[in-house]
Amino acid sequence: MSPADRFASLAPRERMLILAAAALGLFALVFALGIRPLLSSQRRMQEDLSEQRAVLADIERVAARFGPQPGAGKQATARPGEESLVLLVDRSTRAAGLAAYLKRNEPEGNTGIRLRFEDAPFDELVGWLARLQAEQGVGVVAATADPGQEPGRVTANIQLARSLH
């Protein structure tokens, strides 16, 4: 006798009981494998967020204790050539969405810096370099690029320097 025949041979009350148990089991399975992990993930993210807010509050308290520092806020009003290359590269790679790919930066005096990008999107990298040249007067002195893990991505070693004029 097949399971369908066996089910059909049960009394209506027994069939309802089995269907209710199956629905309850299905709900428990969906909850255990789907909803519960999402809820615990959300709870962890909320805990992480409150920890980060607490750290930020601590940093703000310490900053308030020391007061404004000489040169604070200068970065936002700095003219091309005044901001250090390390800060310029940090700020501009974040703005261009390339910060995650920047794996190393090594300053070379006051006017140069060596960078290593890994698996960076080539088009975005070239656009960023063009903007640096046009807006900040920072040009490429030397560059090497190897294909990345995916098409359109590169691992690049770039040496930048400020124009002297």
mmCIF file of C-alpha atoms in Angstrom:
data_model
loop_
_atom_site.group_PDB
_atom_site.id
_atom_site.type_symbol
_atom_site.label_atom_id
_atom_site.label_comp_id
_atom_site.label_asym_id
_atom_site.label_seq_id
_atom_site.Cartn_x
_atom_site.Cartn_y
_atom_site.Cartn_z
ATOM 1 C CA MET A 1 0.000 0.000 0.000
ATOM 2 C CA SER A 2 1.433 3.387 -1.014
ATOM 3 C CA PRO A 3 1.633 6.319 1.403
ATOM 4 C CA ALA A 4 -1.073 8.156 -0.572
ATOM 5 C CA ASP A 5 -3.407 5.154 -0.303
ATOM 6 C CA ARG A 6 -2.643 4.779 3.356
ATOM 7 C CA PHE A 7 -3.391 8.475 3.932
ATOM 8 C CA ALA A 8 -6.651 8.222 1.962
ATOM 9 C CA SER A 9 -7.739 5.253 4.070
ATOM 10 C CA LEU A 10 -7.481 7.252 7.322
ATOM 11 C CA ALA A 11 -10.452 8.822 8.995
ATOM 12 C CA PRO A 12 -10.995 12.526 8.238
ATOM 13 C CA ARG A 13 -10.055 13.437 11.786
ATOM 14 C CA GLU A 14 -6.751 11.529 11.507
ATOM 15 C CA ARG A 15 -5.990 13.177 8.156
ATOM 16 C CA MET A 16 -6.521 16.630 9.686
ATOM 17 C CA LEU A 17 -4.232 15.708 12.567
ATOM 18 C CA ILE A 18 -1.489 14.543 10.190
ATOM 19 C CA LEU A 19 -1.863 17.665 8.006
ATOM 20 C CA ALA A 20 -1.679 19.893 11.090
ATOM 21 C CA ALA A 21 1.439 18.071 12.303
ATOM 22 C CA ALA A 22 3.024 18.385 8.849
ATOM 23 C CA ALA A 23 2.235 22.117 8.709
ATOM 24 C CA LEU A 24 3.673 22.581 12.192
ATOM 25 C CA GLY A 25 6.791 20.625 11.212
ATOM 26 C CA LEU A 26 7.180 22.695 8.032
ATOM 27 C CA PHE A 27 6.836 25.922 10.020
ATOM 28 C CA ALA A 28 9.440 24.719 12.544
ATOM 29 C CA LEU A 29 11.821 23.819 9.706
ATOM 30 C CA VAL A 30 11.384 27.192 7.987
ATOM 31 C CA PHE A 31 11.880 28.965 11.314
ATOM 32 C CA ALA A 32 14.955 26.939 12.270
ATOM 33 C CA LEU A 33 16.668 27.175 8.880
ATOM 34 C CA GLY A 34 15.521 30.569 7.641
ATOM 35 C CA ILE A 35 14.044 33.003 10.100
ATOM 36 C CA ARG A 36 16.118 32.216 13.177
ATOM 37 C CA PRO A 37 19.520 32.757 11.469
ATOM 38 C CA LEU A 38 18.253 36.057 10.053
ATOM 39 C CA LEU A 39 17.087 37.225 13.471
ATOM 40 C CA SER A 40 20.351 36.268 15.162
ATOM 41 C CA SER A 41 22.331 37.961 12.379
ATOM 42 C CA GLN A 42 20.292 41.122 12.810
ATOM 43 C CA ARG A 43 20.841 41.010 16.573
ATOM 44 C CA ARG A 44 24.616 40.643 16.088
ATOM 45 C CA MET A 45 24.662 43.562 13.657
ATOM 46 C CA GLN A 46 22.744 45.727 16.137
ATOM 47 C CA GLU A 47 25.221 44.785 18.881
ATOM 48 C CA ASP A 48 28.140 45.625 16.571
ATOM 49 C CA LEU A 49 26.526 48.946 15.718
ATOM 50 C CA SER A 50 26.061 49.868 19.374
ATOM 51 C CA GLU A 51 29.694 48.895 20.074
ATOM 52 C CA GLN A 52 30.853 51.095 17.207
ATOM 53 C CA ARG A 53 28.703 53.967 18.453
ATOM 54 C CA ALA A 54 30.223 53.569 21.920
ATOM 55 C CA VAL A 55 33.737 53.670 20.438
ATOM 56 C CA LEU A 56 32.814 56.756 18.421
ATOM 57 C CA ALA A 57 31.445 58.423 21.567
ATOM 58 C CA ASP A 58 34.710 57.615 23.373
ATOM 59 C CA ILE A 59 36.744 59.065 20.522
ATOM 60 C CA GLU A 60 34.604 62.208 20.495
ATOM 61 C CA ARG A 61 35.044 62.592 24.278
ATOM 62 C CA VAL A 62 38.823 62.283 23.948
ATOM 63 C CA ALA A 63 38.862 64.697 21.013
ATOM 64 C CA ALA A 64 36.796 67.209 22.995
ATOM 65 C CA ARG A 65 39.217 66.929 25.929
ATOM 66 C CA PHE A 66 42.175 67.827 23.731
ATOM 67 C CA GLY A 67 40.300 70.552 21.868
ATOM 68 C CA PRO A 68 40.902 71.655 18.306
ATOM 69 C CA GLN A 69 44.349 70.730 17.028
ATOM 70 C CA PRO A 70 46.550 72.944 14.900
ATOM 71 C CA GLY A 71 45.829 72.213 11.265
ATOM 72 C CA ALA A 72 42.500 70.522 12.057
ATOM 73 C CA GLY A 73 40.058 71.153 9.244
ATOM 74 C CA LYS A 74 42.882 72.261 6.973
ATOM 75 C CA GLN A 75 42.406 69.177 4.794
ATOM 76 C CA ALA A 76 38.993 70.305 3.602
ATOM 77 C CA THR A 77 40.298 73.746 2.603
ATOM 78 C CA ALA A 78 43.743 72.670 1.409
ATOM 79 C CA ARG A 79 44.719 73.756 -2.063
ATOM 80 C CA PRO A 80 46.303 71.303 -4.466
ATOM 81 C CA GLY A 81 49.860 70.674 -3.363
ATOM 82 C CA GLU A 82 49.288 71.459 0.335
ATOM 83 C CA GLU A 83 47.729 68.192 1.479
ATOM 84 C CA SER A 84 50.140 65.304 2.097
ATOM 85 C CA LEU A 85 50.065 62.609 -0.550
ATOM 86 C CA VAL A 86 49.229 59.950 2.052
ATOM 87 C CA LEU A 87 46.103 61.861 3.119
ATOM 88 C CA LEU A 88 45.222 62.751 -0.457
ATOM 89 C CA VAL A 89 45.482 59.113 -1.580
ATOM 90 C CA ASP A 90 43.475 57.910 1.434
ATOM 91 C CA ARG A 91 40.705 60.459 0.921
ATOM 92 C CA SER A 92 40.517 60.127 -2.852
ATOM 93 C CA THR A 93 40.613 56.299 -2.944
ATOM 94 C CA ARG A 94 37.729 56.222 -0.450
ATOM 95 C CA ALA A 95 35.763 58.698 -2.550
ATOM 96 C CA ALA A 96 36.451 56.659 -5.710
ATOM 97 C CA GLY A 97 35.511 53.345 -4.066
ATOM 98 C CA LEU A 98 39.055 51.987 -4.417
ATOM 99 C CA ALA A 99 40.136 51.949 -0.743
ATOM 100 C CA ALA A 100 39.359 48.243 -0.344
ATOM 101 C CA TYR A 101 41.792 47.406 -3.146
ATOM 102 C CA LEU A 102 44.664 49.552 -1.838
ATOM 103 C CA LYS A 103 46.882 47.090 0.020
ATOM 104 C CA ARG A 104 50.035 49.151 0.532
ATOM 105 C CA ASN A 105 51.196 52.751 0.361
ATOM 106 C CA GLU A 106 54.752 53.890 0.982
ATOM 107 C CA PRO A 107 55.550 57.611 1.036
ATOM 108 C CA GLU A 108 58.673 58.723 -0.807
ATOM 109 C CA GLY A 109 59.665 62.037 0.686
ATOM 110 C CA ASN A 110 57.199 64.915 0.491
ATOM 111 C CA THR A 111 56.369 64.631 -3.186
ATOM 112 C CA GLY A 112 56.076 60.903 -3.958
ATOM 113 C CA ILE A 113 54.255 57.744 -2.939
ATOM 114 C CA ARG A 114 54.254 54.081 -4.025
ATOM 115 C CA LEU A 115 50.923 52.220 -4.061
ATOM 116 C CA ARG A 116 49.841 48.621 -4.530
ATOM 117 C CA PHE A 117 46.294 47.812 -5.602
ATOM 118 C CA GLU A 118 45.143 44.183 -5.691
ATOM 119 C CA ASP A 119 42.302 42.939 -7.892
ATOM 120 C CA ALA A 120 41.140 46.532 -8.503
ATOM 121 C CA PRO A 121 38.689 47.475 -11.284
ATOM 122 C CA PHE A 122 40.918 48.795 -14.073
ATOM 123 C CA ASP A 123 38.526 51.440 -15.417
ATOM 124 C CA GLU A 124 37.908 52.928 -11.952
ATOM 125 C CA LEU A 125 41.642 52.917 -11.217
ATOM 126 C CA VAL A 126 42.477 54.746 -14.445
ATOM 127 C CA GLY A 127 39.662 57.255 -13.847
ATOM 128 C CA TRP A 128 40.970 57.911 -10.331
ATOM 129 C CA LEU A 129 44.502 58.474 -11.668
ATOM 130 C CA ALA A 130 43.187 60.882 -14.308
ATOM 131 C CA ARG A 131 41.269 62.873 -11.667
ATOM 132 C CA LEU A 132 44.369 63.031 -9.456
ATOM 133 C CA GLN A 133 46.349 64.465 -12.358
ATOM 134 C CA ALA A 134 43.677 66.961 -13.394
ATOM 135 C CA GLU A 135 42.497 68.116 -9.955
ATOM 136 C CA GLN A 136 45.551 67.715 -7.719
ATOM 137 C CA GLY A 137 48.552 67.845 -10.041
ATOM 138 C CA VAL A 138 49.637 64.340 -8.995
ATOM 139 C CA GLY A 139 50.914 62.255 -11.878
ATOM 140 C CA VAL A 140 52.023 58.699 -12.485
ATOM 141 C CA VAL A 141 55.816 58.309 -12.512
ATOM 142 C CA ALA A 142 55.821 54.537 -13.032
ATOM 143 C CA ALA A 143 53.220 51.787 -13.122
ATOM 144 C CA THR A 144 52.989 48.057 -13.670
ATOM 145 C CA ALA A 145 49.764 46.091 -13.925
ATOM 146 C CA ASP A 146 49.035 42.393 -14.041
ATOM 147 C CA PRO A 147 45.660 40.813 -14.848
ATOM 148 C CA GLY A 148 43.471 40.273 -11.800
ATOM 149 C CA GLN A 149 41.360 37.315 -10.808
ATOM 150 C CA GLU A 150 38.415 38.472 -12.936
ATOM 151 C CA PRO A 151 38.228 40.178 -16.326
ATOM 152 C CA GLY A 152 38.595 43.944 -16.031
ATOM 153 C CA ARG A 153 40.551 43.759 -12.775
ATOM 154 C CA VAL A 154 44.262 44.308 -12.211
ATOM 155 C CA THR A 155 46.931 44.087 -9.576
ATOM 156 C CA ALA A 156 48.931 47.276 -9.978
ATOM 157 C CA ASN A 157 52.053 48.864 -8.523
ATOM 158 C CA ILE A 158 51.930 52.620 -9.064
ATOM 159 C CA GLN A 159 54.386 55.362 -8.221
ATOM 160 C CA LEU A 160 52.870 58.843 -7.980
ATOM 161 C CA ALA A 161 54.509 62.242 -7.604
ATOM 162 C CA ARG A 162 53.391 65.853 -7.378
ATOM 163 C CA SER A 163 54.153 68.086 -10.320
ATOM 164 C CA LEU A 164 56.830 70.592 -9.415
ATOM 165 C CA HIS A 165 55.216 73.539 -11.223
#
